[in-house]
């Protein structure tokens, strides 16, 4: 496992387990944790590998420019400007924060830092060429710099995929101590364990006294009190502390904790308690010197919605044209292998509670709906849905269609008609909607989608609660960029056939 650690503080007290029983009692003196040397050695190696790639990419860009201008010599500015890329480009990336450990593996800050470096390099090259009357070729300013930026972004994406694979194996992670009130701490522990790509390994928790037994039993990690955070961090070699919002960890507690962490090298993270609200909606705004967290309202209208609607219809129309031969072949296979119609029509509930007819290739026998009651004992769903891993109602062709999600292709007609979107929450049944509470009803604020966060996160393997959480996260944080990312990940989810049955 790559060395490193993180401590997450929730707003309650933590109790140590049997492995560290000596820490269960409040310490009489506060022991400053020792910073583990080399704790982030993996980050250093990762950064050096990125730097090596950037040097090679810059050298290729420089060589391409000089190759296109064989007359360039050491007496020309183009020659030295091209060679300068090899040193300037990695230095710019370091300066813009593209090599900071906090951006590795998650979030969009890493890509934005690369984009800023490319913009700065392009601006400086263009300005210097004009102001100093340098003879810099357009191949350098207009071609090499943008191509170098794009190549670096692709390299970062490949490196991130590799890093996430290592983190899924428990390597290259930080050791985390979660501190806070019991329920909030358990939610954070569960989320960090579920989203391993974040690289945060929970090694302990600090919660309020009443929650110690429950957290220790549920989380399976050492638990201590809020006053034991530094002792616990030092004992377990953690290198980050994250605090969730609660009265027990209010301003005075956080201020004292931040003072105690000075000089230890341990990072302090504060969770705002809005775990389903994405970063773009959160802003720190100073009001007369008082920093306040501003949470923007989710937007369900505006120009982005107009663009989304236009793109939905355009992409659906193009896909229907390109996939016409495949759609015809599937229709023939469904028709000749089992009696009944080719398409299965079912009433679903769309945006603002409006009902519509959803289309799918029929993958079950004709009377499948009437067999639900008889199969209810085999239902593996923990919520409002009916799910079976081996459903006897599914036809042989239907099982193959479901495995690759090909049965859902006729929903492109729903997208073309405007009742669905390419990306959105899962389209619910009227019976489900009738049992929605107020929070779950927020899924109906946007159009249901052909794919969504539920599709790329496990599909049928998801629990009811988890699928609802993902749908609500999408509703709260929708953006065109998120839609594009989901579409890309959907291809991988379909090819891997994860959670499809």
XYZ file of C-alpha atoms in Angstrom:
501
model
C 0.000 0.000 0.000
C 1.289 3.477 -0.808
C 2.155 5.337 2.401
C 0.027 8.241 3.403
C -3.013 8.953 5.577
C -5.967 11.217 6.181
C -8.124 11.943 9.204
C -11.705 13.018 8.622
C -13.405 14.696 11.556
C -17.155 14.488 11.873
C -19.058 16.542 14.418
C -19.124 14.042 17.276
C -16.871 11.940 19.496
C -14.832 8.811 18.599
C -14.053 5.711 20.646
C -11.114 3.418 20.067
C -11.668 -0.258 19.376
C -9.985 -3.182 21.045
C -6.881 -2.789 18.901
C -6.173 0.589 20.497
C -7.966 0.274 23.821
C -5.415 2.456 25.546
C -6.633 5.409 23.543
C -10.253 4.966 24.585
C -9.798 7.109 27.659
C -9.289 10.884 27.207
C -5.576 11.658 27.315
C -4.274 13.626 30.236
C -1.889 15.496 27.976
C -2.295 16.332 24.308
C 0.421 14.586 22.326
C 1.334 16.241 19.051
C 1.327 13.580 16.324
C 4.545 12.885 14.533
C 4.524 13.545 10.833
C 5.454 10.348 9.013
C 8.353 11.020 6.714
C 7.628 9.940 3.178
C 3.908 9.759 4.014
C 3.048 11.032 0.549
C 5.895 9.321 -1.299
C 3.455 8.025 -3.897
C 2.461 11.607 -4.700
C 6.073 12.541 -5.316
C 6.611 9.604 -7.647
C 3.333 10.367 -9.408
C 4.309 14.007 -9.879
C 7.749 13.074 -11.228
C 6.174 10.674 -13.714
C 3.843 13.437 -14.896
C 6.783 15.820 -15.226
C 8.684 13.292 -17.330
C 5.682 12.927 -19.615
C 5.355 16.703 -19.922
C 9.022 17.077 -20.831
C 8.680 14.425 -23.517
C 5.463 16.014 -24.844
C 7.108 19.448 -24.972
C 10.171 17.953 -26.709
C 7.915 16.329 -29.322
C 6.111 19.638 -29.874
C 9.426 21.484 -30.215
C 10.809 18.869 -32.569
C 7.689 19.069 -34.733
C 7.985 22.846 -35.037
C 11.697 22.707 -35.882
C 11.097 19.869 -38.313
C 8.572 22.026 -40.136
C 11.157 24.836 -40.326
C 14.501 23.294 -41.343
C 15.929 26.772 -41.803
C 15.649 27.464 -38.045
C 19.121 27.704 -36.519
C 20.619 28.700 -33.148
C 20.698 32.258 -34.482
C 16.901 32.453 -34.814
C 14.331 33.193 -32.122
C 12.132 30.319 -33.308
C 14.879 27.816 -32.488
C 15.273 28.990 -28.875
C 11.547 29.497 -28.363
C 10.925 25.911 -29.460
C 13.613 24.533 -27.172
C 12.279 26.720 -24.376
C 9.040 24.750 -24.410
C 10.841 21.797 -22.839
C 11.676 23.794 -19.710
C 8.832 26.315 -19.631
C 5.906 23.916 -20.013
C 6.585 21.724 -16.934
C 7.442 24.835 -14.911
C 4.140 26.473 -15.862
C 2.204 23.372 -14.873
C 3.849 23.382 -11.463
C 3.143 27.098 -11.086
C -0.566 26.724 -11.874
C -1.004 23.940 -9.307
C -1.311 21.028 -11.721
C 1.169 19.069 -9.574
C -0.475 19.689 -6.204
C -1.301 16.428 -4.443
C -4.855 17.568 -3.704
C -5.768 17.605 -7.427
C -4.525 14.103 -8.183
C -7.215 11.578 -8.986
C -10.441 13.508 -8.372
C -12.203 16.707 -9.353
C -11.708 19.053 -12.271
C -9.070 21.342 -10.705
C -6.266 19.342 -12.311
C -7.667 19.829 -15.802
C -8.367 23.506 -15.175
C -4.772 24.000 -14.018
C -3.486 22.461 -17.265
C -5.860 24.685 -19.236
C -4.622 27.786 -17.387
C -1.007 26.840 -18.127
C -1.813 26.431 -21.818
C -3.643 29.767 -21.916
C -0.757 31.569 -20.187
C 1.799 30.010 -22.536
C -0.278 30.932 -25.569
C -0.779 34.497 -24.340
C 2.902 34.994 -23.497
C 4.070 33.536 -26.820
C 1.639 35.677 -28.798
C 2.437 38.851 -26.872
C 6.209 38.309 -27.021
C 6.034 37.620 -30.742
C 4.200 40.873 -31.364
C 5.842 43.160 -28.775
C 9.423 42.070 -29.423
C 8.907 41.554 -33.141
C 10.127 37.978 -32.854
C 9.977 35.731 -35.860
C 7.881 33.005 -34.232
C 6.095 30.714 -36.628
C 2.343 30.226 -36.494
C 3.162 26.535 -36.172
C 4.486 27.312 -32.682
C 1.881 29.794 -31.442
C -1.264 28.439 -33.097
C -0.292 24.794 -33.531
C 2.269 23.523 -31.031
C 0.979 25.228 -27.867
C -2.701 24.154 -28.235
C -1.625 20.659 -29.304
C 0.727 20.432 -26.314
C -2.093 21.475 -23.973
C -4.477 18.920 -25.452
C -1.848 16.183 -25.326
C -1.127 16.964 -21.682
C -4.837 16.793 -20.845
C -5.082 13.376 -22.482
C -1.991 12.242 -20.603
C -3.502 13.451 -17.327
C -6.676 11.532 -18.060
C -4.720 8.328 -18.697
C -2.673 8.878 -15.526
C -5.853 9.453 -13.519
C -7.340 6.194 -14.786
C -4.176 4.386 -13.684
C -4.224 6.065 -10.273
C -7.861 5.173 -9.697
C -7.079 1.570 -10.546
C -4.323 1.554 -7.925
C -6.635 3.135 -5.364
C -9.245 0.471 -6.029
C -6.546 -2.000 -4.903
C -5.975 -0.022 -1.693
C -2.761 1.641 -2.871
C -1.796 5.313 -3.144
C -4.334 6.362 -0.491
C -4.427 8.679 2.479
C -5.262 7.422 5.955
C -8.380 9.138 7.231
C -9.858 9.675 10.667
C -13.532 10.695 10.527
C -14.692 12.971 13.330
C -18.236 14.062 14.112
C -21.675 13.084 15.330
C -22.522 9.416 14.911
C -24.921 9.446 11.978
C -22.945 12.010 9.984
C -19.707 10.152 10.673
C -21.153 6.847 9.511
C -22.501 8.440 6.334
C -19.075 9.862 5.571
C -17.346 6.549 6.293
C -19.774 4.736 4.020
C -19.327 7.225 1.213
C -15.522 7.172 1.359
C -15.485 3.394 1.282
C -17.899 3.350 -1.621
C -15.993 5.935 -3.659
C -12.513 4.459 -3.407
C -11.247 6.555 -6.299
C -11.060 9.509 -3.883
C -8.066 7.797 -2.274
C -9.203 8.267 1.335
C -8.898 5.212 3.586
C -10.870 5.504 6.822
C -8.755 4.173 9.703
C -10.625 5.598 12.720
C -13.414 7.902 13.871
C -13.991 10.443 16.625
C -17.586 10.894 17.755
C -19.723 12.037 20.711
C -19.935 9.706 23.749
C -23.471 8.493 23.042
C -22.494 7.372 19.544
C -19.287 5.510 20.327
C -20.694 1.998 20.606
C -22.861 2.338 17.503
C -20.076 3.801 15.350
C -17.496 1.248 16.510
C -19.908 -1.608 15.802
C -21.041 -0.313 12.404
C -17.841 1.196 11.000
C -15.494 -1.473 12.315
C -12.689 0.999 13.065
C -11.140 2.342 16.281
C -13.314 5.042 17.861
C -12.344 7.826 20.263
C -13.628 11.176 21.522
C -13.445 14.606 19.960
C -10.615 15.572 22.318
C -8.583 12.555 21.228
C -8.180 13.484 17.561
C -4.480 14.336 17.598
C -3.557 11.373 19.788
C -5.461 9.048 17.501
C -3.938 10.580 14.384
C -0.436 10.164 15.737
C -1.068 6.590 16.836
C -2.456 5.523 13.463
C -0.174 7.633 11.266
C -3.012 9.651 9.723
C -2.115 12.742 7.705
C -5.441 14.536 7.183
C -8.306 15.566 9.445
C -11.703 16.367 7.969
C -14.467 17.865 10.109
C -18.174 17.748 9.333
C -20.586 20.436 10.485
C -22.214 20.056 13.906
C -22.522 22.009 17.119
C -19.803 19.885 18.739
C -17.298 21.043 16.114
C -18.293 24.673 15.893
C -15.929 27.577 15.296
C -14.138 27.392 18.651
C -13.398 23.694 18.243
C -12.170 24.099 14.673
C -9.994 27.055 15.588
C -8.398 25.154 18.457
C -7.895 22.085 16.300
C -6.268 24.086 13.511
C -3.830 25.589 16.007
C -2.932 22.145 17.334
C -2.271 20.894 13.802
C 0.262 23.627 13.049
C 3.644 22.114 12.315
C 2.365 18.533 12.147
C 1.919 18.367 8.383
C -1.608 17.007 8.867
C -4.216 18.417 6.513
C -7.513 19.713 7.918
C -10.650 19.202 5.810
C -14.063 20.596 6.703
C -17.187 19.022 5.199
C -20.005 21.593 4.911
C -22.753 19.034 5.531
C -24.051 19.408 1.966
C -22.673 16.151 0.618
C -25.024 16.034 -2.389
C -24.228 19.586 -3.511
C -21.341 19.779 -5.971
C -18.498 22.275 -5.825
C -19.722 24.584 -8.620
C -22.716 25.536 -6.461
C -20.588 26.281 -3.395
C -18.723 29.567 -3.012
C -16.964 31.318 -0.141
C -18.170 34.929 -0.033
C -16.806 37.476 2.454
C -19.374 39.782 4.041
C -17.620 42.578 5.917
C -14.688 40.285 6.568
C -16.900 37.361 7.630
C -16.445 34.381 5.267
C -19.758 32.665 4.567
C -20.509 29.622 2.441
C -22.860 30.594 -0.373
C -24.975 27.792 -1.872
C -26.445 28.643 -5.269
C -29.899 27.328 -6.096
C -30.088 24.488 -8.635
C -31.131 25.744 -12.071
C -33.879 23.922 -13.916
C -34.338 26.532 -16.638
C -32.199 28.859 -18.754
C -29.983 28.674 -21.805
C -28.289 25.453 -20.710
C -31.653 23.691 -20.680
C -32.349 24.979 -24.190
C -28.957 23.691 -25.352
C -29.566 20.368 -23.600
C -32.928 19.942 -25.318
C -31.461 20.751 -28.721
C -28.532 18.385 -28.237
C -30.839 15.618 -27.009
C -32.947 15.731 -30.154
C -30.000 16.149 -32.517
C -28.018 13.264 -31.016
C -31.115 11.034 -30.834
C -31.944 11.686 -34.499
C -28.371 10.992 -35.587
C -28.201 7.838 -33.466
C -31.457 6.515 -34.921
C -30.126 6.990 -38.451
C -26.773 5.362 -37.709
C -28.285 2.507 -35.691
C -31.159 1.791 -38.085
C -29.646 -1.510 -39.362
C -28.975 -2.698 -35.798
C -32.468 -1.695 -34.663
C -33.981 -3.635 -37.552
C -31.883 -6.715 -36.775
C -32.881 -6.622 -33.101
C -36.549 -6.214 -34.022
C -36.385 -9.276 -36.266
C -34.629 -11.308 -33.561
C -37.276 -10.398 -30.972
C -40.140 -11.190 -33.378
C -38.946 -14.598 -34.560
C -37.768 -15.952 -31.169
C -40.880 -15.346 -29.045
C -44.565 -14.569 -29.636
C -45.729 -11.021 -29.045
C -45.002 -7.468 -30.163
C -41.491 -6.238 -30.878
C -41.814 -3.153 -28.691
C -42.841 -3.071 -25.052
C -44.836 0.017 -24.106
C -45.089 1.077 -20.491
C -46.460 4.176 -18.784
C -43.776 6.120 -16.930
C -43.759 9.471 -15.146
C -41.686 12.306 -16.575
C -40.837 15.894 -15.723
C -43.295 17.627 -13.376
C -45.252 14.393 -12.971
C -46.433 14.177 -16.582
C -47.103 10.619 -17.761
C -45.691 9.329 -21.048
C -45.338 6.004 -22.835
C -41.792 4.657 -22.727
C -40.623 2.324 -25.493
C -38.278 -0.647 -25.156
C -37.548 -3.763 -27.122
C -39.580 -6.550 -25.523
C -37.191 -8.700 -23.487
C -39.803 -10.701 -21.521
C -42.728 -12.930 -22.264
C -46.001 -11.199 -23.139
C -47.734 -11.683 -19.758
C -44.668 -10.739 -17.670
C -46.503 -8.008 -15.720
C -49.162 -10.473 -14.528
C -46.477 -12.787 -13.109
C -45.021 -10.248 -10.684
C -47.209 -11.290 -7.747
C -46.242 -14.931 -8.108
C -42.530 -14.028 -8.123
C -42.657 -11.490 -5.310
C -40.879 -13.853 -2.914
C -37.830 -13.789 -5.217
C -37.627 -9.983 -5.232
C -34.130 -8.812 -4.235
C -34.952 -5.095 -4.247
C -34.954 -3.261 -0.922
C -37.200 -0.480 -2.153
C -40.102 0.186 -4.496
C -38.698 -1.743 -7.458
C -38.989 -5.411 -8.433
C -35.662 -7.044 -9.335
C -34.487 -10.617 -9.851
C -31.006 -11.717 -10.822
C -32.352 -14.709 -12.783
C -35.822 -13.712 -13.973
C -37.715 -16.615 -15.609
C -39.841 -14.134 -17.557
C -36.854 -12.957 -19.620
C -36.535 -14.507 -23.064
C -33.168 -15.825 -24.334
C -32.821 -12.914 -26.739
C -34.067 -10.547 -24.050
C -31.348 -11.679 -21.652
C -28.727 -10.811 -24.255
C -30.373 -7.458 -24.978
C -30.492 -6.586 -21.285
C -26.876 -7.543 -20.759
C -25.767 -4.851 -23.211
C -28.708 -2.455 -22.563
C -29.790 -2.825 -26.189
C -33.418 -3.188 -25.119
C -33.393 0.506 -24.210
C -32.452 1.788 -27.679
C -36.098 2.530 -28.702
C -36.097 5.173 -25.963
C -34.235 7.305 -28.492
C -37.704 7.911 -29.963
C -38.806 9.199 -26.546
C -35.791 11.516 -26.510
C -36.598 12.695 -30.029
C -40.188 13.393 -28.960
C -39.119 15.369 -25.905
C -40.533 13.165 -23.142
C -37.074 11.943 -22.139
C -33.508 13.198 -22.183
C -30.294 11.414 -23.039
C -29.116 11.896 -19.443
C -31.309 12.183 -16.372
C -32.887 10.265 -13.465
C -34.320 6.805 -14.037
C -37.896 7.061 -15.419
C -40.188 5.885 -12.568
C -43.437 3.943 -12.684
C -46.694 5.622 -11.559
C -46.881 3.184 -8.630
C -43.456 4.314 -7.435
C -44.309 7.995 -7.715
C -47.479 7.492 -5.680
C -45.287 6.413 -2.747
C -42.640 9.119 -3.091
C -41.976 11.410 -0.153
C -41.121 15.096 -0.595
C -37.381 14.607 -1.092
C -37.680 11.752 -3.611
C -40.232 13.778 -5.600
C -37.409 16.116 -6.591
C -36.437 13.489 -9.176
C -39.398 14.771 -11.214
C -37.966 18.286 -11.564
C -36.022 17.231 -14.665
C -36.708 14.893 -17.577
C -35.888 11.223 -16.999
C -32.907 9.957 -18.940
C -31.864 7.131 -21.205
C -28.791 6.945 -18.962
C -27.700 8.644 -15.757
C -25.595 8.368 -12.638
C -27.466 5.168 -11.749
C -26.433 3.637 -15.088
C -22.713 4.234 -14.567
C -22.722 3.344 -10.855
C -24.008 -0.216 -10.841
C -27.440 -0.278 -12.512
C -29.456 -3.153 -11.021
C -26.832 -3.825 -8.345
C -27.738 -0.547 -6.636
C -29.974 -0.462 -3.595
C -33.137 1.625 -3.735
C -31.663 4.203 -1.376
C -28.472 4.464 -3.415
C -30.308 4.858 -6.733
C -32.460 7.625 -5.225
C -29.379 9.344 -3.836
C -27.692 9.314 -7.239
C -30.782 10.673 -8.972
C -31.103 13.491 -6.438
C -27.412 14.292 -6.802
C -27.930 14.651 -10.542
C -30.968 16.909 -10.065
C -29.109 19.131 -7.606
C -25.914 19.461 -9.639
C -26.911 19.114 -13.279
C -24.667 20.686 -15.910
C -23.762 20.120 -19.561
C -20.293 19.007 -18.482
C -21.787 16.396 -16.144
C -24.009 15.116 -18.953
C -21.001 14.732 -21.252
C -19.055 12.847 -18.572
C -21.976 10.510 -17.882
C -22.351 9.738 -21.594
C -18.665 8.800 -21.819
C -18.847 6.592 -18.716
C -22.050 4.954 -19.951
C -20.120 3.361 -22.820
C -17.737 1.773 -20.343
C -20.591 0.614 -18.086
C -22.412 -1.018 -21.003
C -19.296 -2.737 -22.331
C -18.399 -4.059 -18.850
C -22.016 -5.251 -18.388
C -21.756 -4.383 -14.670
C -25.073 -4.658 -12.839
C -27.045 -5.636 -15.953
C -29.562 -8.468 -15.541
